[in-house]
Coordinates of C-alpha atoms and ligand atoms in Angstrom, one line a residue:
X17 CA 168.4 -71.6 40.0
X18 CA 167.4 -72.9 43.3
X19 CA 164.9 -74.8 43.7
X20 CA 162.3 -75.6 46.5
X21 CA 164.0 -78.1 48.1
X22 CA 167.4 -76.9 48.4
X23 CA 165.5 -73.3 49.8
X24 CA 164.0 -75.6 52.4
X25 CA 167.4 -77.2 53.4
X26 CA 168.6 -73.7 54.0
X27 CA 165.7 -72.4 55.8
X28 CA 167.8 -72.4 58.8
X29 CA 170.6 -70.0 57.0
X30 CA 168.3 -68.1 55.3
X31 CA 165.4 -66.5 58.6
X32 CA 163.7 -64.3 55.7
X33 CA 163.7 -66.6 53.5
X34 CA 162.1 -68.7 55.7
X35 CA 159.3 -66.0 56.8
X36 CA 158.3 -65.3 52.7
X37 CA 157.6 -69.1 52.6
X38 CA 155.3 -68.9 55.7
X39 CA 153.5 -66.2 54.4
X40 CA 153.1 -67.8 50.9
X41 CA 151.6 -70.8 52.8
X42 CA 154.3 -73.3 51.7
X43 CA 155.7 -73.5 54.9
X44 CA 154.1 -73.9 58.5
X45 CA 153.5 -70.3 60.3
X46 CA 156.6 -71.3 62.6
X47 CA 158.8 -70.8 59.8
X48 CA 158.0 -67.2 59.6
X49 CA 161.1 -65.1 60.8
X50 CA 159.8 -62.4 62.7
X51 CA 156.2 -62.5 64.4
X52 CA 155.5 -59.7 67.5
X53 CA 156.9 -60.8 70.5
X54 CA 153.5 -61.4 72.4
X55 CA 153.7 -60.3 76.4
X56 CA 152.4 -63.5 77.6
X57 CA 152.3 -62.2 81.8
X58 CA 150.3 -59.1 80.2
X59 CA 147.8 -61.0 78.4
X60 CA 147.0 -63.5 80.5
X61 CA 147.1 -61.0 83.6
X62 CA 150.0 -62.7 85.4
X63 CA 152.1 -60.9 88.0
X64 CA 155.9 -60.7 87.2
X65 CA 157.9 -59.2 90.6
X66 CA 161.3 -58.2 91.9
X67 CA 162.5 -61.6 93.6
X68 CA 164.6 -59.8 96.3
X69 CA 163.7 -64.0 98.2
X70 CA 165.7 -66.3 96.8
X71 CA 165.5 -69.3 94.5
X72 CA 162.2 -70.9 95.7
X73 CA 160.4 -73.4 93.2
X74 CA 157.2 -71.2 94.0
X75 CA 158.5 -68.0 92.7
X76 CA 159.8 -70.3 89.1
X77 CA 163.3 -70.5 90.8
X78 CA 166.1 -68.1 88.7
X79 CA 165.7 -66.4 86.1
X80 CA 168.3 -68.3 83.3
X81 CA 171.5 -66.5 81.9
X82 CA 171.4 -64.7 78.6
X83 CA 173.7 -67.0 77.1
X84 CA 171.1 -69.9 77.8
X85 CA 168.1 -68.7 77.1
X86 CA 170.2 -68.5 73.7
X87 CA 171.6 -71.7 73.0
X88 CA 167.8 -72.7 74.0
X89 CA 166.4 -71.2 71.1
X90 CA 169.2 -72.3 69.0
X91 CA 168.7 -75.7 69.8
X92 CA 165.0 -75.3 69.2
X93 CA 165.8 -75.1 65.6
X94 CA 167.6 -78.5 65.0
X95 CA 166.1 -82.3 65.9
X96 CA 169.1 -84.4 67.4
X97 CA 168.7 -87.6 68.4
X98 CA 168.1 -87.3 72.9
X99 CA 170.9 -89.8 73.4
X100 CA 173.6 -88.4 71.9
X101 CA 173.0 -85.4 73.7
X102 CA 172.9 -86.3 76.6
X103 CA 176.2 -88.6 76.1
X104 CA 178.2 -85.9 74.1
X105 CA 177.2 -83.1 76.9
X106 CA 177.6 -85.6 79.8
X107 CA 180.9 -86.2 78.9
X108 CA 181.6 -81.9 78.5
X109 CA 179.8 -82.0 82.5
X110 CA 181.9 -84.7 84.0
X111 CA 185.3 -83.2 82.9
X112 CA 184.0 -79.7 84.4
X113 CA 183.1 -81.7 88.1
X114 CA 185.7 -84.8 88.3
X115 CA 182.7 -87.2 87.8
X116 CA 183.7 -90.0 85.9
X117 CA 179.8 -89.4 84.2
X118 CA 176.9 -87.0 84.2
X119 CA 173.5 -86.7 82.9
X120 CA 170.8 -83.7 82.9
X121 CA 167.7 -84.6 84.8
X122 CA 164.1 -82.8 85.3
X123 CA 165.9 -80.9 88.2
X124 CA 167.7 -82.0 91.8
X125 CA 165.0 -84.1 92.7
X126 CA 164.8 -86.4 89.8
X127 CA 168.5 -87.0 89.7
X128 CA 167.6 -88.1 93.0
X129 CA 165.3 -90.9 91.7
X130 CA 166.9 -91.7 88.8
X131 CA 170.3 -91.8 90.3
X132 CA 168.9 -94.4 93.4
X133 CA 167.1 -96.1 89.8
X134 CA 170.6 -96.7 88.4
X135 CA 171.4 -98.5 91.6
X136 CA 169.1 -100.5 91.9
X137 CA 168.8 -102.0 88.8
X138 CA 172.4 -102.0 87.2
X139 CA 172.1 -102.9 83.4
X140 CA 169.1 -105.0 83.7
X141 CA 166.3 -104.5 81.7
X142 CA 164.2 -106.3 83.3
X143 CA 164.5 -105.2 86.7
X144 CA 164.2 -101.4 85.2
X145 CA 160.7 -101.9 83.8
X146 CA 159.9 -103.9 87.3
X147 CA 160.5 -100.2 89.4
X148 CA 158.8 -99.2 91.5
X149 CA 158.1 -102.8 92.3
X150 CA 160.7 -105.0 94.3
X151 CA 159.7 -107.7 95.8
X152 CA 160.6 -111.0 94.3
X153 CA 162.9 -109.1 92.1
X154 CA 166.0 -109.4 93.7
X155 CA 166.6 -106.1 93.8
X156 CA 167.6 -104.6 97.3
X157 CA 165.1 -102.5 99.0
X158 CA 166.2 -100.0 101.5
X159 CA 167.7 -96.5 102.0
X160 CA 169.6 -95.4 105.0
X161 CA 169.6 -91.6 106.4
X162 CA 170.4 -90.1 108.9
X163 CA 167.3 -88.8 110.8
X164 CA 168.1 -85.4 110.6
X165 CA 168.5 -85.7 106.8
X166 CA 165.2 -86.6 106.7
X167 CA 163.2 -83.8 105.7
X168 CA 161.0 -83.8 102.0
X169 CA 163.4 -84.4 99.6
X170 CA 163.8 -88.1 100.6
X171 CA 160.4 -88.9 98.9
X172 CA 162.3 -88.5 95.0
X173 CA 164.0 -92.0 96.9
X174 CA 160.6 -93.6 98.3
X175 CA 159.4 -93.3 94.6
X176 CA 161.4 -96.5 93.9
X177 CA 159.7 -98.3 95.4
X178 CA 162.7 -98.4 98.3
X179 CA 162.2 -97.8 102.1
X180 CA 163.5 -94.8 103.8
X181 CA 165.4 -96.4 107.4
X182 CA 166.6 -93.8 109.5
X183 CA 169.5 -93.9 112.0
X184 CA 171.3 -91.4 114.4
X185 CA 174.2 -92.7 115.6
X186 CA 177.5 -94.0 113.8
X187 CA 177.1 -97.5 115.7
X188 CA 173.3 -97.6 114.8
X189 CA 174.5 -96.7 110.6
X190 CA 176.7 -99.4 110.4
X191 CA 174.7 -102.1 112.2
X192 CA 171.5 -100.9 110.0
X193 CA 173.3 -102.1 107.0
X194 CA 171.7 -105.4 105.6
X195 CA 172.0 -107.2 102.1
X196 CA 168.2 -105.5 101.4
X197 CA 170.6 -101.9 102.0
X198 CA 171.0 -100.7 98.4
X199 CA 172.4 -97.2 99.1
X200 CA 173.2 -94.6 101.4
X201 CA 171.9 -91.1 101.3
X202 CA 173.5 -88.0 102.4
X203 CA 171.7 -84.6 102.4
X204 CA 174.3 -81.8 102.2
X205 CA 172.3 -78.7 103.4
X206 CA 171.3 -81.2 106.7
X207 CA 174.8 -82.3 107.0
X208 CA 175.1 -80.2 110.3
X209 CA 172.2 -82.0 112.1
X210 CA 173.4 -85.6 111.1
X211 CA 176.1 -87.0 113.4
X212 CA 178.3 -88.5 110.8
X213 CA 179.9 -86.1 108.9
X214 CA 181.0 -86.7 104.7
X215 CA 184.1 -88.5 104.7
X216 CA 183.1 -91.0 107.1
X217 CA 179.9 -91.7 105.0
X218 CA 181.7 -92.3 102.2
X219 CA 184.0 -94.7 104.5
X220 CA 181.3 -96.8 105.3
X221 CA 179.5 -97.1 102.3
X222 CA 182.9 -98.2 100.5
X223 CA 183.7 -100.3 103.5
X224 CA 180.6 -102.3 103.0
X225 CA 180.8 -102.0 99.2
X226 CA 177.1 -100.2 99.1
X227 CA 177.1 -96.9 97.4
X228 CA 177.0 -93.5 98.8
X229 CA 174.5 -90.6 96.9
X230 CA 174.8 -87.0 98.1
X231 CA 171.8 -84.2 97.5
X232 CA 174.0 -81.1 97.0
X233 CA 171.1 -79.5 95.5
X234 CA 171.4 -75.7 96.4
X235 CA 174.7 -75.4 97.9
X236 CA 176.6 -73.9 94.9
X237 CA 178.1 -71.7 95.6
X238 CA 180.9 -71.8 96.5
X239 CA 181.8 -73.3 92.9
X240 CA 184.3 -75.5 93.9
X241 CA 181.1 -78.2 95.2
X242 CA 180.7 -79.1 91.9
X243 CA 184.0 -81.7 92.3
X244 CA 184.3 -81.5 96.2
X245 CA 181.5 -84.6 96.4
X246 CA 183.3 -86.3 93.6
X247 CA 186.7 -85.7 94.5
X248 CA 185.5 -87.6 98.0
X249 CA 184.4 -90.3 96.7
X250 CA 180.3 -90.2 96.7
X251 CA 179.6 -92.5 94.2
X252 CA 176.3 -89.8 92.9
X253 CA 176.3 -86.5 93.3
X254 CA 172.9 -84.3 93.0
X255 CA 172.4 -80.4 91.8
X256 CA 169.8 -78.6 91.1
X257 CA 170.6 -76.5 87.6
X258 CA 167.9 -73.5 88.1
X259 CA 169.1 -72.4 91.7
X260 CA 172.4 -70.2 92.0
X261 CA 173.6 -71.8 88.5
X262 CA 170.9 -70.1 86.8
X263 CA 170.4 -72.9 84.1
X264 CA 166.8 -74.3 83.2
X265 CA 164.9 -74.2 86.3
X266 CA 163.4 -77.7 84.9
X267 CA 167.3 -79.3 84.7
X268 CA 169.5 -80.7 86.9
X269 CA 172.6 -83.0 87.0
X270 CA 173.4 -86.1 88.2
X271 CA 176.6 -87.1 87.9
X272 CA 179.2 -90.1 89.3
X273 CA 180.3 -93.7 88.7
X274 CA 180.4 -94.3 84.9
X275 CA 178.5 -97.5 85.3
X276 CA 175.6 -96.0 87.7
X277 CA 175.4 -92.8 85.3
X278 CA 175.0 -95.2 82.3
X279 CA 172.7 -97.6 84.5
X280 CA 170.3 -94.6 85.6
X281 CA 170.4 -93.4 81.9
X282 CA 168.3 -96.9 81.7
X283 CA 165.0 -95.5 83.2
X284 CA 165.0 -92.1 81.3
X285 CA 163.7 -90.7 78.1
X286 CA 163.7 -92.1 75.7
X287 CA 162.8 -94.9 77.0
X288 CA 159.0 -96.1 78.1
X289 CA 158.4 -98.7 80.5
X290 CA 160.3 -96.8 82.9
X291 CA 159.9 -94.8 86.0
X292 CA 161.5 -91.7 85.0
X293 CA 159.4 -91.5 81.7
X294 CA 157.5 -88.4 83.1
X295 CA 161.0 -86.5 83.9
X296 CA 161.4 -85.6 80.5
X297 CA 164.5 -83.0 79.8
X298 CA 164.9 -82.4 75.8
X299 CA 168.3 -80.8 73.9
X300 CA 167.3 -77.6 75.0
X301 CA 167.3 -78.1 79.0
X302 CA 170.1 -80.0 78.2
X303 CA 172.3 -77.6 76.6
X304 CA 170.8 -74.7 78.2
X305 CA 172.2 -76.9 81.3
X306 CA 175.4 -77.0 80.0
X307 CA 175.6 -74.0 79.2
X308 CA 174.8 -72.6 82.7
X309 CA 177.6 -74.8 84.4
X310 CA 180.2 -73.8 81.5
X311 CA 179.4 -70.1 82.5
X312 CA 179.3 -70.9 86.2
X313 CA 182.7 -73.1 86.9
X314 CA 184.4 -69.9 84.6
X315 CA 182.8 -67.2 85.9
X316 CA 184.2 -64.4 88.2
X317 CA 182.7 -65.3 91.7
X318 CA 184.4 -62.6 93.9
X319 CA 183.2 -60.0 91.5
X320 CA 179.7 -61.6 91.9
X321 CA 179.9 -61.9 95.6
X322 CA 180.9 -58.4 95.3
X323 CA 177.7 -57.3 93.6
X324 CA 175.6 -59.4 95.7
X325 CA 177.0 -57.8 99.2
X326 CA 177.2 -54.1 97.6
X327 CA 173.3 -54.3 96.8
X328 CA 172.5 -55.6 100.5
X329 CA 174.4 -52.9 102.0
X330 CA 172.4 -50.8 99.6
X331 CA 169.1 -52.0 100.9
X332 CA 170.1 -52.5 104.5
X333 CA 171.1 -48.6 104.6
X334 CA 167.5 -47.8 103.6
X335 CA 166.1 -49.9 106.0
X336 CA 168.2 -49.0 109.1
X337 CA 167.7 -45.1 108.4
X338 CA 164.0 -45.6 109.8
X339 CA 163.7 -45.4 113.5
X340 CA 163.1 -48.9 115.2
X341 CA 164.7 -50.7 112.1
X342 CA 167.8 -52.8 112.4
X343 CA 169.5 -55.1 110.5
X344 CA 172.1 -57.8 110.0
X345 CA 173.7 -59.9 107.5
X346 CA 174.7 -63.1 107.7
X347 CA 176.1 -65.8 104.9
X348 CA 174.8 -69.3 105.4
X349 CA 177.4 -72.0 105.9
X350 CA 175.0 -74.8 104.1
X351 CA 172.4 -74.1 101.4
X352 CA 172.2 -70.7 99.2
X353 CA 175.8 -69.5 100.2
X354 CA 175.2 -65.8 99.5
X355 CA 174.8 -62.6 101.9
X356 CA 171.3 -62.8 103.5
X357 CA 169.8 -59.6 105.0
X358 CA 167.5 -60.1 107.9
X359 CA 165.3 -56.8 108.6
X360 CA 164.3 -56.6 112.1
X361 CA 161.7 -54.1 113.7
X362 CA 160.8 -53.0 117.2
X363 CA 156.8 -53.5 117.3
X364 CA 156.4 -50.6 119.7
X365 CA 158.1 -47.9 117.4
X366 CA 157.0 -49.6 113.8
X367 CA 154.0 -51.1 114.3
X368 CA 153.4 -53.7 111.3
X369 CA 152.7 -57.2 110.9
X370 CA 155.2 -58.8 108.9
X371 CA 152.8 -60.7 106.8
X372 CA 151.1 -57.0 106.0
X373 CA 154.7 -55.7 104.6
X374 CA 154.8 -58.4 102.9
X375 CA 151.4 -58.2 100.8
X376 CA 152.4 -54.2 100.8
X377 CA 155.1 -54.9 98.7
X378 CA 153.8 -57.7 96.8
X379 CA 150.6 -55.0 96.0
X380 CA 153.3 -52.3 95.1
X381 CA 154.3 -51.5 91.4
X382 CA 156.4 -53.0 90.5
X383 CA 155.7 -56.0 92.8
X384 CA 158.5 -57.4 95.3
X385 CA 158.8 -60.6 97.0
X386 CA 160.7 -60.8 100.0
X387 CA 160.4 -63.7 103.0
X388 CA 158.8 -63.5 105.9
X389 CA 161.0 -64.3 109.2
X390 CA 159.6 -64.6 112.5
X391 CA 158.1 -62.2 114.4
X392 CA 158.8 -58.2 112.8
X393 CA 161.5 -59.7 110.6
X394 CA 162.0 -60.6 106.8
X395 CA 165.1 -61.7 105.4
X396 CA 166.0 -60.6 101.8
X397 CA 168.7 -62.1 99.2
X398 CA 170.1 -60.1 96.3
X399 CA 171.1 -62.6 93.7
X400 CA 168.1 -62.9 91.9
X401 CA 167.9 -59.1 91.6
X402 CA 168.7 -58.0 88.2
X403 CA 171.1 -54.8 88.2
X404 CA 169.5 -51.8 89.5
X405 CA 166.5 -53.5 91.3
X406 CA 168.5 -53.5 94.6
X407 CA 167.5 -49.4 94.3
X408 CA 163.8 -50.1 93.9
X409 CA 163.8 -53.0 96.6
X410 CA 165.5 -50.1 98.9
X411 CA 163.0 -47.3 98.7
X412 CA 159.8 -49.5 99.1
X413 CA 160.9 -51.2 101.9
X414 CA 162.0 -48.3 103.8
X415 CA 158.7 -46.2 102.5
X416 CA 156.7 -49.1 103.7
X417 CA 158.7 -49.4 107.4
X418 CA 158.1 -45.3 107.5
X419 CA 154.4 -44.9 107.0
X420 CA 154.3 -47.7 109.7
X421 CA 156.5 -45.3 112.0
X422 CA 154.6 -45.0 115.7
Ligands
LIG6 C1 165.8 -77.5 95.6 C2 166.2 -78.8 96.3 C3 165.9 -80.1 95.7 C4 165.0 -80.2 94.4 O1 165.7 -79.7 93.4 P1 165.0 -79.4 92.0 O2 166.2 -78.9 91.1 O3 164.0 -78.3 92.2 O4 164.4 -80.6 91.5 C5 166.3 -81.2 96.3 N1 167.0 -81.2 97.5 C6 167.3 -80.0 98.1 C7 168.1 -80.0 99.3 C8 166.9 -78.8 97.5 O5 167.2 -77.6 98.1

């Protein structure tokens, strides 16, 4: 016979099992198998929308692939020590992108910090539970950009206590270089308004034996980004895993040298006393992470781009049949690579503020989020449209541009 002890060691095998014990009371209610599935937006009155934007934090990024919203509730089920996680699926990540290592962080930005962490501090303990404070430490102290790089993101840097020095010119990079310079920082989707371009970054930071950290955080696709950065020679390399990837919007990777990877590992969970203790990821970000870049790096990327430019065409035809409307598309060259439609409206034939369209469709059922432009102009995206929502997204618009018809 089997007794209560070896029926507990199956629970996980045996689901119903697992629910009779619940409802006998010798088990905690989140043994029971199935309970209704509760419509948390509906109770609690919160609006859900067709995100015909893009993959903006605001609007909870991307909505995560079937087959990781699975092997999250898998891993749910199971405790597992954090480490060996993240060193069993660091070294699955860095095989996939060419880095020698790879961790999962709370998103882009805290790869950012966590990665600049690593640097600063190599494998001393000491100096880790010092961040965010330098002085008298001997740690170095100072980040270089480039100015134009120099938009919000640097901040995930500032939080080590480092600070930001900005250059413009080649000549004015190498001569800010100092024995306070502990890295240098290259923002990807920016690298058109820097004057120095990748390779040469990574020539100067190996030149002067300082390492190089690029912030490649939504500029996959194309796929093959994921080991461009490495294969160059950056010594970190940042991602966002909840953009274009569709992983965990709360995971991201950083990946690179073996001995920074293992040195940033220093200042995350589990360990207190750290500066990264707050940017908790647990097995199921993680693996949900992995996951999301397995399916990525192996999926069929023409047949998506395919989709993605079949449902613009879909909604730019809708849109141009109105009288006033036009449209184009264009694919940018830096930062979410996909085909964006920008709807364009002559004020003196459709007479509508684009911030009205906007709340029009946001008040619509079902909702819809697109992006204002400038003046009588909204740009839309497709990716984050689930099949058949490109249809919806369609008719609204162009009802919307008619009733606003001179
Ligand atoms: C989105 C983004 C980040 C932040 O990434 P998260 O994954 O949201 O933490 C950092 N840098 C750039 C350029 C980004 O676009």
């Amino acid at each position: 016979m089997i007794n209560r002890r070896d029926l507990i060691k199956h629970l996980s095998t045996f689901p119903l099992i697992g629910g009779f014990l619940g409802q006998s009371g010798l088990e905690p209610a989140s043994f029971v198998a199935k309970l209704p599935v509760r419509n948390l937006a509906k109770e609690l009155g919160i609006r859900t929308f067709i995100n015909a934007a893009g993959t903006y934090t605001m609007m909870t990024g991307s909505l995560m692939q079937d087959e990781v919203v699975e092997t999250i509730q898998g891993a749910a089920k199971d405790f597992m020590m954090l480490d060996e996680v993240q060193t069993k699926v660091g070294e699955k990540i860095a095989a996939l992108t060419h880095a020698e290592a790879a961790v999962v962080t709370a998103g882009c930005f805290s790869a950012l910090t966590l990665g600049l962490a690593g640097v600063l501090t190599g494998m001393d303990q000491k100096k880790v539970e010092a961040l965010p404070h330098l002085e008298g430490t001997g740690m170095k102290s100072e980040v270089i950009i480039q100015k134009g790089h120099n938009i919000g993101y640097s901040h995930a840097l500032t939080n080590t206590g480092c600070k930001i020095i900005q250059v413009e010119t080649l000549e004015e990079l190498e001569k800010a270089i100092n024995e306070k310079t502990a890295m240098l920082w290259f923002l990807n989707i920016q690298s058109d308004k820097g004057q120095v371009m990748h390779e040469k970054f990574v020539e100067i930071g190996k030149k002067n034996g300082i390492p190089t950290m690029i912030d490649m955080a939504a500029d996959v696709p194309p796929v093959e980004n994921l080991w461009k950065f490495n294969d160059m020679g950056f010594d970190l390399v940042c991602v966002s895993g909840g953009k274009a990837m569709r992983g965990p919007q709360s995971a991201g990777i950083l990946m690179g040298k073996k001995h920074l990877i293992d040195a940033a590992r220093l200042s995350m969970p589990p360990r207190g006393s750290t500066i990264g203790r707050g940017m908790k990821v647990n097995k199921e970000e993680i693996l949900g992470m992995y996951v999301a870049l397995d399916n990525f790096v192996k999926m069929d990327h023409k047949k998506e781009w395919k989709t993605w430019e079949d449902r613009i065409n879909h909604i730019a035809n809708a849109a141009k049949s109105v009288n006033g409307v036009t449209t184009n598309v264009t694919v940018p060259e830096l930062g979410n690579h996909t085909p964006t439609l920008k709807v364009s409206w002559d004020p003196a034939k459709v007479s509508i503020a684009v911030k009205v369209l906007q709340e029009n469709l946001r008040k619509g059922n079902p909702s819809i989020e697109i992006m204002p432009a400038e003046n009588n102009s909204l740009t839309i995206t497709a990716w984050m449209l689930k099949s058949g929502e490109e249809k919806i997204v369609a008719s609204r618009l162009k009802e919307e541009l008619s009733k606003a018809v001179v």
